[in-house]
Each structure stands twice: as structure tokens, then as C-alpha cells.
Amino acid sequence: KAGVTQTPRYLIKTRGQQVTLSCSPISGHRSVSWYQQTPGQGLQFLFEYFSETQRNKGNFPGRFSGRQFSNSRSEMNVSTLELGDSALYLCASSKLDGNTEAFFGQGTRLTVV
Amino acid sequence: GQNIDQPTEMTATEGAIVQINCTYQTSGFNGLFWYQQHAGEAPTFLSYNVLDGLEEKGRFSSFLSRSKGYSYLLLKELQMKDSASYLCAGITGGGNKLTFGTGTQLKVEL
């Protein structure tokens, strides 16, 4: 079956712009989590959606937001981009509620210039 | 929050055994995952421990001691393709939120 699909794979944006990233989880998976990965900070949790509801949220400013649709697809949005937002954004889907393996997508490489 | 610590880098020889350690704060801890990530690729699941003890899966084994806040990943019969970053991640509270360590970059040499 198809894995986790993230689009786009690469993105270049200018400071101050906004960006929307998309994630399609594995069919049947209801939980989608987003992570930011940078060389200095490693993988950091942004938020998790389960059945269209945000269930967990990490320590990121309000410029970072997300949502989940009824088909479990998820989007995350970053407004007023800063240079420090340049990172690999990874989406992970899980089948069940808690303590289950997370499957990661290939990520979206965002560069802010 | 939960701090997860693991060594930054390790080097080992092809065919050898290597142990990658991970320590974490035990408060609210529900389970521990190990992921492998090759450069430029997505992390892939290796193992999950929720109870104390050793979980073996082929050349990879993972151990957990909940009382000590300690885990390790054991890789046997190392191959060059095992050169990658190994990520220790804890799950706390409800849901699927993972708190990752910064990863251990393993280099396998001839």
C-alpha cells in the first residue's frame, strides 16, 4: 500500500511570506503528526491531529498551524516566514491511538531566503 | 518536558557489534522507539519497547529499563549500509507525540 505522501518535496520562500505543506497519511491511519527537523535541534514535534482534532501541540509560535480533513489528509501552515523556519518538515501517520509505530513521509525541504 | 540524551557520533567496524545508548526522564513515560534515518531520507521504524527487557528483531535488538530511564539499541554483524543516524524517541501522555533525541550518527568502516 502507498506510504505517507508529502507535497511539495522542495520549496523556496521569501521572509514574510506564508507557506502551506500537505500530507496524505497511509490509508486507514487517523493520526497525523508534524515534525520540524534542523541540524541543530534535531526532530521537534509541532502538533498531532486525530480525527480532525488537534490532540497535542509542541512549543512553536502561533505562526505554525495545521488542520486535518475528514479523509485524514493534513496541512500545516507557516505564516510570516523567518529565516529560522528553514528546515525539513516531516509528517508521520499512525494507525491507532497512542503507542503505535509512526510512519514518516519523505518530508518537505523548506528554504526561507 | 522530557529530555532524551544519546551520543552524537559513533564509529564501528564492519562485522562488529555496536551499542547505542539512550537515557531519558521517566516522568510520564509510556514507551520508547528507535528509528533509523539515512541522509536525505525519512526516518524508518526499528523497534518499540514499552516493558522492561530485550526485544530482538534480526540483527537489531533494543533494551529498556524503565526504572533507570535507560535504553540501548544493539546492532550486530554491522554492514556498511548501517551507516546512518539512529534516533531514540519517547512517547508520553496520550496520543502519538514523540520526543526525539538529537540522534546518533553511526559510521561503519571497513
PDB file of C-alpha atoms in Angstrom:
ATOM      1  CA  LYS A   1       0.000   0.000   0.000  1.00  0.00           C
ATOM      2  CA  ALA A   2       1.098   3.585  -0.543  1.00  0.00           C
ATOM      3  CA  GLY A   3       3.192   5.256   2.140  1.00  0.00           C
ATOM      4  CA  VAL A   4       2.925   8.721   3.600  1.00  0.00           C
ATOM      5  CA  THR A   5       2.980  11.324   0.839  1.00  0.00           C
ATOM      6  CA  GLN A   6       4.152  14.865   1.395  1.00  0.00           C
ATOM      7  CA  THR A   7       3.959  17.676  -1.113  1.00  0.00           C
ATOM      8  CA  PRO A   8       5.811  19.587  -2.253  1.00  0.00           C
ATOM      9  CA  ARG A   9       9.225  17.975  -1.728  1.00  0.00           C
ATOM     10  CA  TYR A  10      11.124  21.239  -2.018  1.00  0.00           C
ATOM     11  CA  LEU A  11      10.069  24.824  -1.514  1.00  0.00           C
ATOM     12  CA  ILE A  12      11.822  28.191  -1.528  1.00  0.00           C
ATOM     13  CA  LYS A  13      10.051  31.151   0.041  1.00  0.00           C
ATOM     14  CA  THR A  14      10.927  34.709   0.973  1.00  0.00           C
ATOM     15  CA  ARG A  15      10.848  36.109   4.504  1.00  0.00           C
ATOM     16  CA  GLY A  16       7.408  37.347   5.413  1.00  0.00           C
ATOM     17  CA  GLN A  17       5.565  35.020   3.075  1.00  0.00           C
ATOM     18  CA  GLN A  18       3.372  32.163   4.161  1.00  0.00           C
ATOM     19  CA  VAL A  19       3.502  28.515   3.140  1.00  0.00           C
ATOM     20  CA  THR A  20       1.186  25.518   3.211  1.00  0.00           C
ATOM     21  CA  LEU A  21       2.501  21.962   3.293  1.00  0.00           C
ATOM     22  CA  SER A  22       0.396  18.890   2.620  1.00  0.00           C
ATOM     23  CA  CYS A  23       0.482  15.356   3.991  1.00  0.00           C
ATOM     24  CA  SER A  24      -1.538  12.328   2.919  1.00  0.00           C
ATOM     25  CA  PRO A  25      -1.293   9.557   5.520  1.00  0.00           C
ATOM     26  CA  ILE A  26      -1.356   5.853   4.870  1.00  0.00           C
ATOM     27  CA  SER A  27      -4.870   4.674   4.073  1.00  0.00           C
ATOM     28  CA  GLY A  28      -6.704   3.840   7.291  1.00  0.00           C
ATOM     29  CA  HIS A  29      -4.417   5.889   9.518  1.00  0.00           C
ATOM     30  CA  ARG A  30      -6.262   8.528  11.504  1.00  0.00           C
ATOM     31  CA  SER A  31      -3.379  10.164  13.362  1.00  0.00           C
ATOM     32  CA  VAL A  32      -1.084  12.650  11.632  1.00  0.00           C
ATOM     33  CA  SER A  33       1.831  14.330  13.379  1.00  0.00           C
ATOM     34  CA  TRP A  34       4.139  17.034  12.102  1.00  0.00           C
ATOM     35  CA  TYR A  35       7.804  17.493  12.994  1.00  0.00           C
ATOM     36  CA  GLN A  36      10.461  20.053  12.172  1.00  0.00           C
ATOM     37  CA  GLN A  37      13.980  18.753  11.626  1.00  0.00           C
ATOM     38  CA  THR A  38      17.032  21.019  11.680  1.00  0.00           C
ATOM     39  CA  PRO A  39      20.730  20.146  12.088  1.00  0.00           C
ATOM     40  CA  GLY A  40      20.974  21.978  15.391  1.00  0.00           C
ATOM     41  CA  GLN A  41      17.713  20.969  17.080  1.00  0.00           C
ATOM     42  CA  GLY A  42      17.007  17.567  15.589  1.00  0.00           C
ATOM     43  CA  LEU A  43      13.405  16.411  15.233  1.00  0.00           C
ATOM     44  CA  GLN A  44      10.952  18.580  17.131  1.00  0.00           C
ATOM     45  CA  PHE A  45       7.247  17.904  17.495  1.00  0.00           C
ATOM     46  CA  LEU A  46       4.910  20.519  16.064  1.00  0.00           C
ATOM     47  CA  PHE A  47       1.418  19.082  16.502  1.00  0.00           C
ATOM     48  CA  GLU A  48      -0.733  15.982  16.150  1.00  0.00           C
ATOM     49  CA  TYR A  49      -4.177  15.610  14.655  1.00  0.00           C
ATOM     50  CA  PHE A  50      -6.507  12.722  15.265  1.00  0.00           C
ATOM     51  CA  SER A  51      -9.934  12.509  13.664  1.00  0.00           C
ATOM     52  CA  GLU A  52      -9.773  16.185  12.610  1.00  0.00           C
ATOM     53  CA  THR A  53      -8.945  17.392  16.141  1.00  0.00           C
ATOM     54  CA  GLN A  54      -5.624  18.755  17.331  1.00  0.00           C
ATOM     55  CA  ARG A  55      -4.665  16.454  20.157  1.00  0.00           C
ATOM     56  CA  ASN A  56      -1.135  17.555  21.016  1.00  0.00           C
ATOM     57  CA  LYS A  57       0.841  20.702  20.365  1.00  0.00           C
ATOM     58  CA  GLY A  58       4.562  21.388  20.637  1.00  0.00           C
ATOM     59  CA  ASN A  59       6.354  24.550  21.700  1.00  0.00           C
ATOM     60  CA  PHE A  60       6.185  26.511  18.488  1.00  0.00           C
ATOM     61  CA  PRO A  61       4.815  30.032  17.976  1.00  0.00           C
ATOM     62  CA  GLY A  62       1.302  30.646  16.736  1.00  0.00           C
ATOM     63  CA  ARG A  63       2.650  31.253  13.220  1.00  0.00           C
ATOM     64  CA  PHE A  64       2.654  27.484  12.908  1.00  0.00           C
ATOM     65  CA  SER A  65      -0.789  25.995  12.482  1.00  0.00           C
ATOM     66  CA  GLY A  66      -2.388  22.942  10.998  1.00  0.00           C
ATOM     67  CA  ARG A  67      -5.583  21.144  10.269  1.00  0.00           C
ATOM     68  CA  GLN A  68      -6.856  17.730   9.323  1.00  0.00           C
ATOM     69  CA  PHE A  69      -9.619  16.920   6.902  1.00  0.00           C
ATOM     70  CA  SER A  70     -12.279  14.228   7.097  1.00  0.00           C
ATOM     71  CA  ASN A  71     -10.204  11.963   4.829  1.00  0.00           C
ATOM     72  CA  SER A  72      -7.302  12.268   7.337  1.00  0.00           C
ATOM     73  CA  ARG A  73      -5.179  14.345   4.987  1.00  0.00           C
ATOM     74  CA  SER A  74      -3.444  17.148   6.853  1.00  0.00           C
ATOM     75  CA  GLU A  75      -1.983  20.515   6.065  1.00  0.00           C
ATOM     76  CA  MET A  76       0.327  22.706   8.047  1.00  0.00           C
ATOM     77  CA  ASN A  77       0.711  26.424   7.518  1.00  0.00           C
ATOM     78  CA  VAL A  78       3.508  28.750   8.495  1.00  0.00           C
ATOM     79  CA  SER A  79       2.799  32.455   8.270  1.00  0.00           C
ATOM     80  CA  THR A  80       5.219  35.388   8.272  1.00  0.00           C
ATOM     81  CA  LEU A  81       8.158  33.156   7.436  1.00  0.00           C
ATOM     82  CA  GLU A  82      11.504  33.742   9.133  1.00  0.00           C
ATOM     83  CA  LEU A  83      14.956  32.582   8.063  1.00  0.00           C
ATOM     84  CA  GLY A  84      14.990  30.220  11.036  1.00  0.00           C
ATOM     85  CA  ASP A  85      11.998  28.354   9.662  1.00  0.00           C
ATOM     86  CA  SER A  86      14.242  26.791   7.037  1.00  0.00           C
ATOM     87  CA  ALA A  87      14.070  23.094   7.827  1.00  0.00           C
ATOM     88  CA  LEU A  88      12.865  19.683   6.771  1.00  0.00           C
ATOM     89  CA  TYR A  89       9.212  19.286   7.738  1.00  0.00           C
ATOM     90  CA  LEU A  90       8.219  15.684   8.294  1.00  0.00           C
ATOM     91  CA  CYS A  91       4.773  14.227   8.555  1.00  0.00           C
ATOM     92  CA  ALA A  92       4.105  10.937  10.320  1.00  0.00           C
ATOM     93  CA  SER A  93       0.955   8.838  10.309  1.00  0.00           C
ATOM     94  CA  SER A  94      -0.134   6.257  12.851  1.00  0.00           C
ATOM     95  CA  LYS A  95      -2.954   3.791  12.700  1.00  0.00           C
ATOM     96  CA  LEU A  96      -4.101   3.681  16.291  1.00  0.00           C
ATOM     97  CA  ASP A  97      -4.391   5.916  19.273  1.00  0.00           C
ATOM     98  CA  GLY A  98      -1.095   6.062  21.118  1.00  0.00           C
ATOM     99  CA  ASN A  99       1.946   3.824  21.440  1.00  0.00           C
ATOM    100  CA  THR A 100       1.936   2.743  17.845  1.00  0.00           C
ATOM    101  CA  GLU A 101       4.557   2.877  15.148  1.00  0.00           C
ATOM    102  CA  ALA A 102       4.713   6.139  13.241  1.00  0.00           C
ATOM    103  CA  PHE A 103       5.403   6.012   9.509  1.00  0.00           C
ATOM    104  CA  PHE A 104       7.199   9.053   8.149  1.00  0.00           C
ATOM    105  CA  GLY A 105       6.893  10.738   4.801  1.00  0.00           C
ATOM    106  CA  GLN A 106       9.905  11.916   2.803  1.00  0.00           C
ATOM    107  CA  GLY A 107       9.419  15.440   4.065  1.00  0.00           C
ATOM    108  CA  THR A 108       9.235  18.900   2.583  1.00  0.00           C
ATOM    109  CA  ARG A 109      12.512  20.801   2.474  1.00  0.00           C
ATOM    110  CA  LEU A 110      11.639  24.463   3.095  1.00  0.00           C
ATOM    111  CA  THR A 111      14.223  27.152   2.456  1.00  0.00           C
ATOM    112  CA  VAL A 112      13.452  30.709   3.503  1.00  0.00           C
ATOM    113  CA  VAL A 113      15.585  33.397   1.854  1.00  0.00           C
TER     114      VAL A 113
ATOM    115  CA  GLY B   1       9.206  18.251  29.225  1.00  0.00           C
ATOM    116  CA  GLN B   2      11.180  15.117  28.532  1.00  0.00           C
ATOM    117  CA  ASN B   3      14.925  15.246  27.800  1.00  0.00           C
ATOM    118  CA  ILE B   4      16.357  12.436  25.770  1.00  0.00           C
ATOM    119  CA  ASP B   5      20.119  12.066  25.552  1.00  0.00           C
ATOM    120  CA  GLN B   6      22.192   9.954  23.215  1.00  0.00           C
ATOM    121  CA  PRO B   7      25.770  10.198  21.923  1.00  0.00           C
ATOM    122  CA  THR B   8      26.282  12.428  18.909  1.00  0.00           C
ATOM    123  CA  GLU B   9      28.583  10.168  16.925  1.00  0.00           C
ATOM    124  CA  MET B  10      29.905   6.625  16.957  1.00  0.00           C
ATOM    125  CA  THR B  11      32.237   4.697  14.684  1.00  0.00           C
ATOM    126  CA  ALA B  12      32.386   0.925  14.334  1.00  0.00           C
ATOM    127  CA  THR B  13      33.895  -1.692  12.056  1.00  0.00           C
ATOM    128  CA  GLU B  14      32.033  -3.777   9.505  1.00  0.00           C
ATOM    129  CA  GLY B  15      31.038  -7.128  11.020  1.00  0.00           C
ATOM    130  CA  ALA B  16      31.295  -5.864  14.588  1.00  0.00           C
ATOM    131  CA  ILE B  17      28.632  -5.155  17.218  1.00  0.00           C
ATOM    132  CA  VAL B  18      27.736  -1.648  18.370  1.00  0.00           C
ATOM    133  CA  GLN B  19      25.535  -0.456  21.228  1.00  0.00           C
ATOM    134  CA  ILE B  20      23.892   2.960  21.090  1.00  0.00           C
ATOM    135  CA  ASN B  21      22.680   4.207  24.455  1.00  0.00           C
ATOM    136  CA  CYS B  22      19.781   6.495  25.234  1.00  0.00           C
ATOM    137  CA  THR B  23      18.735   7.998  28.562  1.00  0.00           C
ATOM    138  CA  TYR B  24      15.511   9.830  29.318  1.00  0.00           C
ATOM    139  CA  GLN B  25      13.486  11.353  32.108  1.00  0.00           C
ATOM    140  CA  THR B  26      10.968   8.825  33.362  1.00  0.00           C
ATOM    141  CA  SER B  27       8.134  11.206  34.250  1.00  0.00           C
ATOM    142  CA  GLY B  28       5.052  10.407  32.165  1.00  0.00           C
ATOM    143  CA  PHE B  29       6.937   7.968  30.005  1.00  0.00           C
ATOM    144  CA  ASN B  30       4.842   5.437  28.067  1.00  0.00           C
ATOM    145  CA  GLY B  31       7.252   3.774  25.681  1.00  0.00           C
ATOM    146  CA  LEU B  32      10.435   4.157  23.659  1.00  0.00           C
ATOM    147  CA  PHE B  33      11.069   3.931  19.939  1.00  0.00           C
ATOM    148  CA  TRP B  34      14.185   3.612  17.841  1.00  0.00           C
ATOM    149  CA  TYR B  35      14.279   4.948  14.293  1.00  0.00           C
ATOM    150  CA  GLN B  36      16.945   4.824  11.597  1.00  0.00           C
ATOM    151  CA  GLN B  37      17.448   7.749   9.241  1.00  0.00           C
ATOM    152  CA  HIS B  38      19.759   7.746   6.250  1.00  0.00           C
ATOM    153  CA  ALA B  39      20.891  11.118   4.946  1.00  0.00           C
ATOM    154  CA  GLY B  40      18.183  12.779   2.898  1.00  0.00           C
ATOM    155  CA  GLU B  41      15.616  10.118   3.716  1.00  0.00           C
ATOM    156  CA  ALA B  42      12.667   9.698   6.071  1.00  0.00           C
ATOM    157  CA  PRO B  43      13.139   8.041   9.461  1.00  0.00           C
ATOM    158  CA  THR B  44      12.179   4.363   9.420  1.00  0.00           C
ATOM    159  CA  PHE B  45      10.931   2.368  12.400  1.00  0.00           C
ATOM    160  CA  LEU B  46      13.312  -0.106  14.021  1.00  0.00           C
ATOM    161  CA  SER B  47      11.854  -1.070  17.379  1.00  0.00           C
ATOM    162  CA  TYR B  48       9.452  -0.230  20.175  1.00  0.00           C
ATOM    163  CA  ASN B  49       9.799  -1.056  23.882  1.00  0.00           C
ATOM    164  CA  VAL B  50       7.108  -0.440  26.457  1.00  0.00           C
ATOM    165  CA  LEU B  51       8.085  -3.075  29.027  1.00  0.00           C
ATOM    166  CA  ASP B  52      11.469  -3.744  30.581  1.00  0.00           C
ATOM    167  CA  GLY B  53      13.684  -6.174  28.756  1.00  0.00           C
ATOM    168  CA  LEU B  54      15.153  -7.012  25.405  1.00  0.00           C
ATOM    169  CA  GLU B  55      13.309  -7.030  22.091  1.00  0.00           C
ATOM    170  CA  GLU B  56      15.140  -8.833  19.302  1.00  0.00           C
ATOM    171  CA  LYS B  57      14.480  -8.395  15.605  1.00  0.00           C
ATOM    172  CA  GLY B  58      17.071  -9.919  13.331  1.00  0.00           C
ATOM    173  CA  ARG B  59      20.379  -8.055  13.571  1.00  0.00           C
ATOM    174  CA  PHE B  60      18.761  -5.352  15.704  1.00  0.00           C
ATOM    175  CA  SER B  61      17.849  -5.583  19.388  1.00  0.00           C
ATOM    176  CA  SER B  62      16.564  -2.943  21.770  1.00  0.00           C
ATOM    177  CA  PHE B  63      16.612  -2.947  25.553  1.00  0.00           C
ATOM    178  CA  LEU B  64      14.621  -0.883  28.031  1.00  0.00           C
ATOM    179  CA  SER B  65      14.895  -0.278  31.767  1.00  0.00           C
ATOM    180  CA  ARG B  66      12.006   1.924  32.846  1.00  0.00           C
ATOM    181  CA  SER B  67      13.233   2.363  36.411  1.00  0.00           C
ATOM    182  CA  LYS B  68      16.605   3.629  35.208  1.00  0.00           C
ATOM    183  CA  GLY B  69      15.312   5.676  32.281  1.00  0.00           C
ATOM    184  CA  TYR B  70      17.690   3.836  30.001  1.00  0.00           C
ATOM    185  CA  SER B  71      17.543   2.124  26.650  1.00  0.00           C
ATOM    186  CA  TYR B  72      20.012   0.853  24.123  1.00  0.00           C
ATOM    187  CA  LEU B  73      19.953  -0.279  20.516  1.00  0.00           C
ATOM    188  CA  LEU B  74      22.263  -3.157  19.670  1.00  0.00           C
ATOM    189  CA  LEU B  75      23.317  -3.697  16.076  1.00  0.00           C
ATOM    190  CA  LYS B  76      25.072  -6.970  15.239  1.00  0.00           C
ATOM    191  CA  GLU B  77      27.070  -8.031  12.185  1.00  0.00           C
ATOM    192  CA  LEU B  78      27.402  -4.433  11.092  1.00  0.00           C
ATOM    193  CA  GLN B  79      27.152  -3.679   7.408  1.00  0.00           C
ATOM    194  CA  MET B  80      28.203  -0.577   5.524  1.00  0.00           C
ATOM    195  CA  LYS B  81      24.544   0.208   4.845  1.00  0.00           C
ATOM    196  CA  ASP B  82      24.006   0.568   8.607  1.00  0.00           C
ATOM    197  CA  SER B  83      25.818   3.905   8.436  1.00  0.00           C
ATOM    198  CA  ALA B  84      23.006   6.268   9.371  1.00  0.00           C
ATOM    199  CA  SER B  85      21.568   8.371  12.156  1.00  0.00           C
ATOM    200  CA  TYR B  86      19.807   6.414  14.916  1.00  0.00           C
ATOM    201  CA  LEU B  87      17.072   8.276  16.720  1.00  0.00           C
ATOM    202  CA  CYS B  88      15.780   7.457  20.172  1.00  0.00           C
ATOM    203  CA  ALA B  89      12.247   8.757  20.823  1.00  0.00           C
ATOM    204  CA  GLY B  90       9.994   8.638  23.857  1.00  0.00           C
ATOM    205  CA  ILE B  91       6.222   8.744  23.899  1.00  0.00           C
ATOM    206  CA  THR B  92       4.479  10.447  26.810  1.00  0.00           C
ATOM    207  CA  GLY B  93       0.901  11.128  27.739  1.00  0.00           C
ATOM    208  CA  GLY B  94      -1.917  10.400  25.335  1.00  0.00           C
ATOM    209  CA  GLY B  95      -1.658  10.300  21.601  1.00  0.00           C
ATOM    210  CA  ASN B  96       1.299   9.756  19.328  1.00  0.00           C
ATOM    211  CA  LYS B  97       3.564  12.640  20.290  1.00  0.00           C
ATOM    212  CA  LEU B  98       7.195  11.583  20.041  1.00  0.00           C
ATOM    213  CA  THR B  99      10.033  13.425  21.757  1.00  0.00           C
ATOM    214  CA  PHE B 100      13.267  12.694  19.911  1.00  0.00           C
ATOM    215  CA  GLY B 101      16.867  12.765  20.970  1.00  0.00           C
ATOM    216  CA  THR B 102      19.222  14.567  18.610  1.00  0.00           C
ATOM    217  CA  GLY B 103      20.287  11.265  17.072  1.00  0.00           C
ATOM    218  CA  THR B 104      23.494   9.253  16.986  1.00  0.00           C
ATOM    219  CA  GLN B 105      25.382   9.357  13.713  1.00  0.00           C
ATOM    220  CA  LEU B 106      26.874   5.906  13.208  1.00  0.00           C
ATOM    221  CA  LYS B 107      29.699   5.429  10.755  1.00  0.00           C
ATOM    222  CA  VAL B 108      30.587   1.886   9.754  1.00  0.00           C
ATOM    223  CA  GLU B 109      34.116   1.476   8.428  1.00  0.00           C
ATOM    224  CA  LEU B 110      35.916  -1.360   6.684  1.00  0.00           C
TER     225      LEU B 110
END
